[in-house]
Every structure is written in structure tokens, then in C-alpha cells.
């Protein structure tokens, strides 16, 4: 127990986690349903959807793996719901203590942490209409959540991965809603290229990255439909808890 960081207790106070979960639910965009996930996922969920190395996930002996990313599992649930009813956009959220296997000397990396995840899945409406709507919902959520915990110097950075013009209306609308937050383009971002499609984003408090997200092709893969659109994002509760003393 003393030597293996994977099994030791978390530093996050349970009461603080509960209050942050309740706060997140209270400021969630309309239509987002918070669900309780299983602590395990199908074996290969990380690699099959993301193409990332399976080494990050902790496998079990029963053909499953410990959840290492909330958005992977939420995407599976969203695909199941979209397959049942393609007429509805699915919006889901969850908080899960995830486990990630890293090298022992990895700096500033926790082997397990509470992760807040959001996904929104729907069908392309053309002209980037659905994507802009979903982006604004999730970005607005993170700015309001950080404002509610007293975070300072909140910055939203949008990175278009194809057409920069697509993000103009989103930035304008976000600035109108949150004049105290900075919202701008970050075309130089390299992290996440090849993982995200069309647009990705980073939400910061000062120099600290709090939330990261973007569009991925996971529901296109799962439903064999290139018209499917999926926006995912996540934020570590330990980082959010560190922004204020209470």
C-alpha cells in the first residue's frame, strides 16, 4: 500500500468533491443528463476509440479495463442511445475516479483522479450549425463553473483544425456572455492534433489548464455513419478544487 501509488487514497476531500459535483450539475447546460458510470469499461475501449496506446489503461482478468477516461465510456452510452433514436441529440455528463497507468517518474501526474466529463452526440445539420451550438454550450458551462468557484483570469482558447471561420460566431457569442473571460484563437496549439477533429479547445485559469475538449469521430466509428458528430470534454476536479480554499 505504501509503495504503490495506484492504490493509495486520494488527496481530494470527499466533501469538497461532492460539493463540486453538485455545483457542476447545477450549472450544466440544459439537456445534459448526469449519469453514474461503472468503474470498468470493455477491454480495449481506449485503443479502439482513440487509437492511443492501451498501456494507459489498467486491464482486469475478466475482459475489461478500469475506466481511464470518462468521455470514452460516455461516448459508448451516447452511441447506444443514438442508435435507438437518431432524432435526438444526446447530452451526457459524469464524474468518475479514473485510473491511468503512467511511468513512476512522470511529473505532476496523479495515478487516479476525479474526472468530470461531458459528451454531446448528434447528426450533422450542415454549415457547422450543430457543432457551433454544442461548442458554445460546453464552453459556457466551463466558464460559469470556474466563475462559481472563484477562479481568476479565465481564458478560453479555441483551435480550428480545418476552417478558422467556423469558430468566429462561437467566440463572439462567448464574449457577449462572459465579458470578464478572455476568449481567443490558438492556432499554434499542437497538443491533440490527430486526436480531435475540426475544433478543439482549452479552458484555463491563469496558466493552469482546467478543461480540454474537442470533436472526435468515435460515434462515426461506432454507428458507421460519417454524419454523426461528437463533442467531448473533461476537467479534473482536483485542479478545480485547488482554485479556491472552500
mmCIF file of N, CA, C and O in Angstrom, residues 167-234:
data_model
loop_
_atom_site.group_PDB
_atom_site.id
_atom_site.type_symbol
_atom_site.label_atom_id
_atom_site.label_comp_id
_atom_site.label_asym_id
_atom_site.label_seq_id
_atom_site.Cartn_x
_atom_site.Cartn_y
_atom_site.Cartn_z
ATOM 1 N N UNK A 167 -15.242 29.138 -36.233
ATOM 2 C CA UNK A 167 -15.259 29.454 -34.801
ATOM 3 C C UNK A 167 -15.601 30.910 -34.510
ATOM 4 O O UNK A 167 -15.748 31.277 -33.349
ATOM 5 N N UNK A 168 -15.735 31.732 -35.531
ATOM 6 C CA UNK A 168 -15.949 33.164 -35.323
ATOM 7 C C UNK A 168 -17.205 33.445 -34.513
ATOM 8 O O UNK A 168 -17.189 34.206 -33.540
ATOM 9 N N UNK A 169 -18.318 32.840 -34.899
ATOM 10 C CA UNK A 169 -19.583 33.091 -34.209
ATOM 11 C C UNK A 169 -19.554 32.567 -32.779
ATOM 12 O O UNK A 169 -20.150 33.174 -31.875
ATOM 13 N N UNK A 170 -18.873 31.457 -32.559
ATOM 14 C CA UNK A 170 -18.775 30.886 -31.205
ATOM 15 C C UNK A 170 -18.013 31.843 -30.295
ATOM 16 O O UNK A 170 -18.440 32.130 -29.169
ATOM 17 N N UNK A 171 -16.894 32.363 -30.772
ATOM 18 C CA UNK A 171 -16.110 33.305 -29.976
ATOM 19 C C UNK A 171 -16.901 34.577 -29.681
ATOM 20 O O UNK A 171 -16.885 35.084 -28.555
ATOM 21 N N UNK A 172 -17.601 35.073 -30.680
ATOM 22 C CA UNK A 172 -18.399 36.291 -30.488
ATOM 23 C C UNK A 172 -19.474 36.084 -29.435
ATOM 24 O O UNK A 172 -19.658 36.914 -28.529
ATOM 25 N N UNK A 173 -20.190 34.973 -29.518
ATOM 26 C CA UNK A 173 -21.261 34.689 -28.564
ATOM 27 C C UNK A 173 -20.711 34.490 -27.157
ATOM 28 O O UNK A 173 -21.305 34.944 -26.171
ATOM 29 N N UNK A 174 -19.565 33.833 -27.050
ATOM 30 C CA UNK A 174 -18.969 33.595 -25.736
ATOM 31 C C UNK A 174 -18.517 34.906 -25.107
ATOM 32 O O UNK A 174 -18.706 35.129 -23.904
ATOM 33 N N UNK A 175 -17.940 35.799 -25.893
ATOM 34 C CA UNK A 175 -17.512 37.103 -25.375
ATOM 35 C C UNK A 175 -18.700 37.933 -24.909
ATOM 36 O O UNK A 175 -18.610 38.662 -23.923
ATOM 37 N N UNK A 176 -19.815 37.820 -25.619
ATOM 38 C CA UNK A 176 -21.010 38.564 -25.218
ATOM 39 C C UNK A 176 -21.570 38.049 -23.894
ATOM 40 O O UNK A 176 -22.076 38.827 -23.088
ATOM 41 N N UNK A 177 -21.474 36.757 -23.665
ATOM 42 C CA UNK A 177 -21.989 36.167 -22.431
ATOM 43 C C UNK A 177 -21.057 36.386 -21.243
ATOM 44 O O UNK A 177 -21.510 36.527 -20.110
ATOM 45 N N UNK A 178 -19.763 36.416 -21.507
ATOM 46 C CA UNK A 178 -18.785 36.459 -20.415
ATOM 47 C C UNK A 178 -17.719 37.510 -20.721
ATOM 48 O O UNK A 178 -16.621 37.188 -21.191
ATOM 49 N N UNK A 179 -18.029 38.733 -20.428
ATOM 50 C CA UNK A 179 -17.105 39.823 -20.741
ATOM 51 C C UNK A 179 -15.841 39.769 -19.883
ATOM 52 O O UNK A 179 -14.797 40.299 -20.286
ATOM 53 N N UNK A 180 -15.927 39.110 -18.715
ATOM 54 C CA UNK A 180 -14.763 39.051 -17.830
ATOM 55 C C UNK A 180 -13.761 37.990 -18.258
ATOM 56 O O UNK A 180 -12.605 38.010 -17.818
ATOM 57 N N UNK A 181 -14.180 37.042 -19.083
ATOM 58 C CA UNK A 181 -13.288 35.981 -19.537
ATOM 59 C C UNK A 181 -12.667 36.358 -20.881
ATOM 60 O O UNK A 181 -13.275 37.061 -21.690
ATOM 61 N N UNK A 182 -11.465 35.879 -21.093
ATOM 62 C CA UNK A 182 -10.801 36.092 -22.363
ATOM 63 C C UNK A 182 -11.104 34.914 -23.287
ATOM 64 O O UNK A 182 -11.008 33.756 -22.870
ATOM 65 N N UNK A 183 -11.479 35.193 -24.522
ATOM 66 C CA UNK A 183 -11.761 34.144 -25.498
ATOM 67 C C UNK A 183 -11.051 34.490 -26.800
ATOM 68 O O UNK A 183 -11.269 35.565 -27.357
ATOM 69 N N UNK A 184 -10.205 33.583 -27.267
ATOM 70 C CA UNK A 184 -9.428 33.878 -28.464
ATOM 71 C C UNK A 184 -9.031 32.590 -29.182
ATOM 72 O O UNK A 184 -9.209 31.488 -28.664
ATOM 73 N N UNK A 185 -8.477 32.761 -30.371
ATOM 74 C CA UNK A 185 -7.980 31.630 -31.141
ATOM 75 C C UNK A 185 -6.577 31.258 -30.695
ATOM 76 O O UNK A 185 -5.796 32.114 -30.266
ATOM 77 N N UNK A 186 -6.272 29.970 -30.810
ATOM 78 C CA UNK A 186 -4.926 29.472 -30.514
ATOM 79 C C UNK A 186 -4.495 28.557 -31.659
ATOM 80 O O UNK A 186 -4.462 27.330 -31.515
ATOM 81 N N UNK A 187 -4.199 29.132 -32.812
ATOM 82 C CA UNK A 187 -3.878 28.314 -33.985
ATOM 83 C C UNK A 187 -2.568 27.549 -33.868
ATOM 84 O O UNK A 187 -2.331 26.618 -34.641
ATOM 85 N N UNK A 188 -1.738 27.917 -32.898
ATOM 86 C CA UNK A 188 -0.425 27.283 -32.772
ATOM 87 C C UNK A 188 -0.446 26.016 -31.930
ATOM 88 O O UNK A 188 0.568 25.326 -31.824
ATOM 89 N N UNK A 189 -1.582 25.713 -31.319
ATOM 90 C CA UNK A 189 -1.646 24.530 -30.458
ATOM 91 C C UNK A 189 -1.298 23.272 -31.257
ATOM 92 O O UNK A 189 -1.824 23.047 -32.345
ATOM 93 N N UNK A 190 -0.443 22.421 -30.679
ATOM 94 C CA UNK A 190 -0.082 21.158 -31.301
ATOM 95 C C UNK A 190 -0.709 19.968 -30.577
ATOM 96 O O UNK A 190 -1.034 18.956 -31.209
ATOM 97 N N UNK A 191 -0.903 20.101 -29.258
ATOM 98 C CA UNK A 191 -1.469 19.005 -28.469
ATOM 99 C C UNK A 191 -2.886 18.679 -28.944
ATOM 100 O O UNK A 191 -3.717 19.543 -29.099
ATOM 101 N N UNK A 192 -3.155 17.411 -29.168
ATOM 102 C CA UNK A 192 -4.479 16.981 -29.573
ATOM 103 C C UNK A 192 -4.694 16.870 -31.063
ATOM 104 O O UNK A 192 -5.727 16.349 -31.500
ATOM 105 N N UNK A 193 -3.753 17.339 -31.868
ATOM 106 C CA UNK A 193 -3.904 17.191 -33.316
ATOM 107 C C UNK A 193 -3.775 15.703 -33.676
ATOM 108 O O UNK A 193 -2.865 15.027 -33.225
ATOM 109 N N UNK A 194 -4.689 15.217 -34.475
ATOM 110 C CA UNK A 194 -4.735 13.796 -34.762
ATOM 111 C C UNK A 194 -5.672 13.049 -33.832
ATOM 112 O O UNK A 194 -6.086 11.929 -34.134
ATOM 113 N N UNK A 195 -5.973 13.659 -32.696
ATOM 114 C CA UNK A 195 -6.928 13.090 -31.736
ATOM 115 C C UNK A 195 -8.293 13.747 -31.935
ATOM 116 O O UNK A 195 -9.311 13.069 -32.008
ATOM 117 N N UNK A 196 -8.284 15.081 -32.030
ATOM 118 C CA UNK A 196 -9.510 15.843 -32.268
ATOM 119 C C UNK A 196 -9.692 16.129 -33.753
ATOM 120 O O UNK A 196 -8.724 16.183 -34.521
ATOM 121 N N UNK A 197 -10.963 16.339 -34.127
ATOM 122 C CA UNK A 197 -11.311 16.736 -35.495
ATOM 123 C C UNK A 197 -11.919 18.138 -35.493
ATOM 124 O O UNK A 197 -12.613 18.500 -34.555
ATOM 125 N N UNK A 198 -11.705 18.882 -36.499
ATOM 126 C CA UNK A 198 -12.307 20.192 -36.803
ATOM 127 C C UNK A 198 -11.977 21.285 -35.795
ATOM 128 O O UNK A 198 -11.447 22.328 -36.153
ATOM 129 N N UNK A 199 -12.288 21.090 -34.503
ATOM 130 C CA UNK A 199 -12.044 22.128 -33.496
ATOM 131 C C UNK A 199 -11.716 21.467 -32.158
ATOM 132 O O UNK A 199 -12.318 20.459 -31.788
ATOM 133 N N UNK A 200 -10.773 22.042 -31.432
ATOM 134 C CA UNK A 200 -10.538 21.641 -30.046
ATOM 135 C C UNK A 200 -10.388 22.899 -29.196
ATOM 136 O O UNK A 200 -10.242 23.999 -29.723
ATOM 137 N N UNK A 201 -10.439 22.732 -27.876
ATOM 138 C CA UNK A 201 -10.371 23.902 -27.004
ATOM 139 C C UNK A 201 -9.666 23.589 -25.697
ATOM 140 O O UNK A 201 -9.536 22.434 -25.287
ATOM 141 N N UNK A 202 -9.224 24.660 -25.061
ATOM 142 C CA UNK A 202 -8.564 24.594 -23.759
ATOM 143 C C UNK A 202 -9.148 25.721 -22.912
ATOM 144 O O UNK A 202 -9.235 26.859 -23.374
ATOM 145 N N UNK A 203 -9.578 25.399 -21.701
ATOM 146 C CA UNK A 203 -10.095 26.412 -20.780
ATOM 147 C C UNK A 203 -9.118 26.512 -19.620
ATOM 148 O O UNK A 203 -8.823 25.508 -18.962
ATOM 149 N N UNK A 204 -8.629 27.723 -19.355
ATOM 150 C CA UNK A 204 -7.574 27.920 -18.371
ATOM 151 C C UNK A 204 -7.991 28.884 -17.264
ATOM 152 O O UNK A 204 -8.822 29.765 -17.475
ATOM 153 N N UNK A 205 -7.374 28.704 -16.111
ATOM 154 C CA UNK A 205 -7.462 29.667 -15.015
ATOM 155 C C UNK A 205 -6.035 30.110 -14.758
ATOM 156 O O UNK A 205 -5.225 29.333 -14.221
ATOM 157 N N UNK A 206 -5.697 31.321 -15.180
ATOM 158 C CA UNK A 206 -4.299 31.718 -15.145
ATOM 159 C C UNK A 206 -3.515 30.875 -16.137
ATOM 160 O O UNK A 206 -3.908 30.722 -17.287
ATOM 161 N N UNK A 207 -2.426 30.269 -15.672
ATOM 162 C CA UNK A 207 -1.603 29.416 -16.528
ATOM 163 C C UNK A 207 -1.996 27.950 -16.441
ATOM 164 O O UNK A 207 -1.425 27.107 -17.138
ATOM 165 N N UNK A 208 -2.972 27.630 -15.605
ATOM 166 C CA UNK A 208 -3.338 26.239 -15.359
ATOM 167 C C UNK A 208 -4.459 25.797 -16.293
ATOM 168 O O UNK A 208 -5.529 26.405 -16.324
ATOM 169 N N UNK A 209 -4.217 24.748 -17.054
ATOM 170 C CA UNK A 209 -5.245 24.179 -17.920
ATOM 171 C C UNK A 209 -6.237 23.400 -17.060
ATOM 172 O O UNK A 209 -5.855 22.489 -16.328
ATOM 173 N N UNK A 210 -7.509 23.758 -17.151
ATOM 174 C CA UNK A 210 -8.552 23.140 -16.327
ATOM 175 C C UNK A 210 -9.393 22.162 -17.127
ATOM 176 O O UNK A 210 -9.703 21.062 -16.662
ATOM 177 N N UNK A 211 -9.802 22.541 -18.322
ATOM 178 C CA UNK A 211 -10.669 21.698 -19.141
ATOM 179 C C UNK A 211 -10.131 21.642 -20.565
ATOM 180 O O UNK A 211 -9.600 22.627 -21.087
ATOM 181 N N UNK A 212 -10.279 20.476 -21.177
ATOM 182 C CA UNK A 212 -9.796 20.272 -22.529
ATOM 183 C C UNK A 212 -10.862 19.493 -23.295
ATOM 184 O O UNK A 212 -11.523 18.617 -22.727
ATOM 185 N N UNK A 213 -11.073 19.819 -24.567
ATOM 186 C CA UNK A 213 -12.086 19.099 -25.324
ATOM 187 C C UNK A 213 -12.010 19.375 -26.806
ATOM 188 O O UNK A 213 -11.168 20.147 -27.271
ATOM 189 N N UNK A 214 -12.906 18.730 -27.536
ATOM 190 C CA UNK A 214 -12.961 18.914 -28.977
ATOM 191 C C UNK A 214 -13.838 17.858 -29.618
ATOM 192 O O UNK A 214 -14.395 16.985 -28.944
ATOM 193 N N UNK A 215 -13.954 17.933 -30.930
ATOM 194 C CA UNK A 215 -14.755 16.959 -31.669
ATOM 195 C C UNK A 215 -13.906 15.739 -32.015
ATOM 196 O O UNK A 215 -12.719 15.859 -32.339
ATOM 197 N N UNK A 216 -14.535 14.562 -31.933
ATOM 198 C CA UNK A 216 -13.877 13.298 -32.268
ATOM 199 C C UNK A 216 -14.809 12.480 -33.159
ATOM 200 O O UNK A 216 -16.011 12.764 -33.252
ATOM 201 N N UNK A 217 -14.253 11.446 -33.783
ATOM 202 C CA UNK A 217 -15.040 10.641 -34.720
ATOM 203 C C UNK A 217 -15.557 9.341 -34.111
ATOM 204 O O UNK A 217 -15.940 8.418 -34.841
ATOM 205 N N UNK A 218 -15.613 9.261 -32.798
ATOM 206 C CA UNK A 218 -15.932 7.983 -32.150
ATOM 207 C C UNK A 218 -17.319 7.467 -32.492
ATOM 208 O O UNK A 218 -17.497 6.273 -32.745
ATOM 209 N N UNK A 219 -18.336 8.311 -32.491
ATOM 210 C CA UNK A 219 -19.676 7.831 -32.823
ATOM 211 C C UNK A 219 -19.787 7.535 -34.320
ATOM 212 O O UNK A 219 -20.612 6.698 -34.723
ATOM 213 N N UNK A 220 -18.982 8.191 -35.134
ATOM 214 C CA UNK A 220 -18.941 7.822 -36.545
ATOM 215 C C UNK A 220 -18.461 6.380 -36.687
ATOM 216 O O UNK A 220 -19.011 5.603 -37.485
ATOM 217 N N UNK A 221 -17.446 6.014 -35.901
ATOM 218 C CA UNK A 221 -16.939 4.642 -35.923
ATOM 219 C C UNK A 221 -17.974 3.661 -35.387
ATOM 220 O O UNK A 221 -18.256 2.621 -36.007
ATOM 221 N N UNK A 222 -18.551 3.991 -34.250
ATOM 222 C CA UNK A 222 -19.449 3.063 -33.556
ATOM 223 C C UNK A 222 -20.750 2.833 -34.320
ATOM 224 O O UNK A 222 -21.329 1.734 -34.260
ATOM 225 N N UNK A 223 -21.222 3.865 -35.033
ATOM 226 C CA UNK A 223 -22.500 3.770 -35.729
ATOM 227 C C UNK A 223 -22.341 3.671 -37.243
ATOM 228 O O UNK A 223 -23.340 3.643 -37.970
ATOM 229 N N UNK A 224 -21.091 3.629 -37.700
ATOM 230 C CA UNK A 224 -20.809 3.528 -39.139
ATOM 231 C C UNK A 224 -21.560 4.593 -39.930
ATOM 232 O O UNK A 224 -22.232 4.309 -40.928
ATOM 233 N N UNK A 225 -21.435 5.833 -39.464
ATOM 234 C CA UNK A 225 -22.174 6.943 -40.077
ATOM 235 C C UNK A 225 -21.319 8.201 -40.000
ATOM 236 O O UNK A 225 -21.101 8.754 -38.921
ATOM 237 N N UNK A 226 -20.859 8.670 -41.135
ATOM 238 C CA UNK A 226 -19.976 9.832 -41.163
ATOM 239 C C UNK A 226 -20.698 11.132 -40.852
ATOM 240 O O UNK A 226 -20.061 12.169 -40.664
ATOM 241 N N UNK A 227 -22.011 11.111 -40.773
ATOM 242 C CA UNK A 227 -22.779 12.308 -40.431
ATOM 243 C C UNK A 227 -22.897 12.505 -38.914
ATOM 244 O O UNK A 227 -23.404 13.536 -38.463
ATOM 245 N N UNK A 228 -22.453 11.525 -38.134
ATOM 246 C CA UNK A 228 -22.509 11.671 -36.687
ATOM 247 C C UNK A 228 -21.468 12.688 -36.220
ATOM 248 O O UNK A 228 -20.355 12.758 -36.756
ATOM 249 N N UNK A 229 -21.838 13.465 -35.200
ATOM 250 C CA UNK A 229 -20.931 14.442 -34.611
ATOM 251 C C UNK A 229 -20.866 14.211 -33.101
ATOM 252 O O UNK A 229 -21.899 13.976 -32.464
ATOM 253 N N UNK A 230 -19.674 14.296 -32.536
ATOM 254 C CA UNK A 230 -19.489 14.070 -31.105
ATOM 255 C C UNK A 230 -18.492 15.071 -30.537
ATOM 256 O O UNK A 230 -17.344 15.130 -30.984
ATOM 257 N N UNK A 231 -18.937 15.841 -29.553
ATOM 258 C CA UNK A 231 -18.070 16.769 -28.834
ATOM 259 C C UNK A 231 -17.829 16.204 -27.443
ATOM 260 O O UNK A 231 -18.769 15.867 -26.731
ATOM 261 N N UNK A 232 -16.562 16.096 -27.065
ATOM 262 C CA UNK A 232 -16.197 15.593 -25.738
ATOM 263 C C UNK A 232 -15.371 16.640 -25.002
ATOM 264 O O UNK A 232 -14.717 17.477 -25.616
ATOM 265 N N UNK A 233 -15.406 16.587 -23.672
ATOM 266 C CA UNK A 233 -14.529 17.448 -22.881
ATOM 267 C C UNK A 233 -14.415 16.888 -21.477
ATOM 268 O O UNK A 233 -15.257 16.108 -21.025
ATOM 269 N N UNK A 234 -13.353 17.282 -20.788
ATOM 270 C CA UNK A 234 -13.155 16.806 -19.427
ATOM 271 C C UNK A 234 -12.371 17.802 -18.599
ATOM 272 O O UNK A 234 -11.599 18.614 -19.133
#
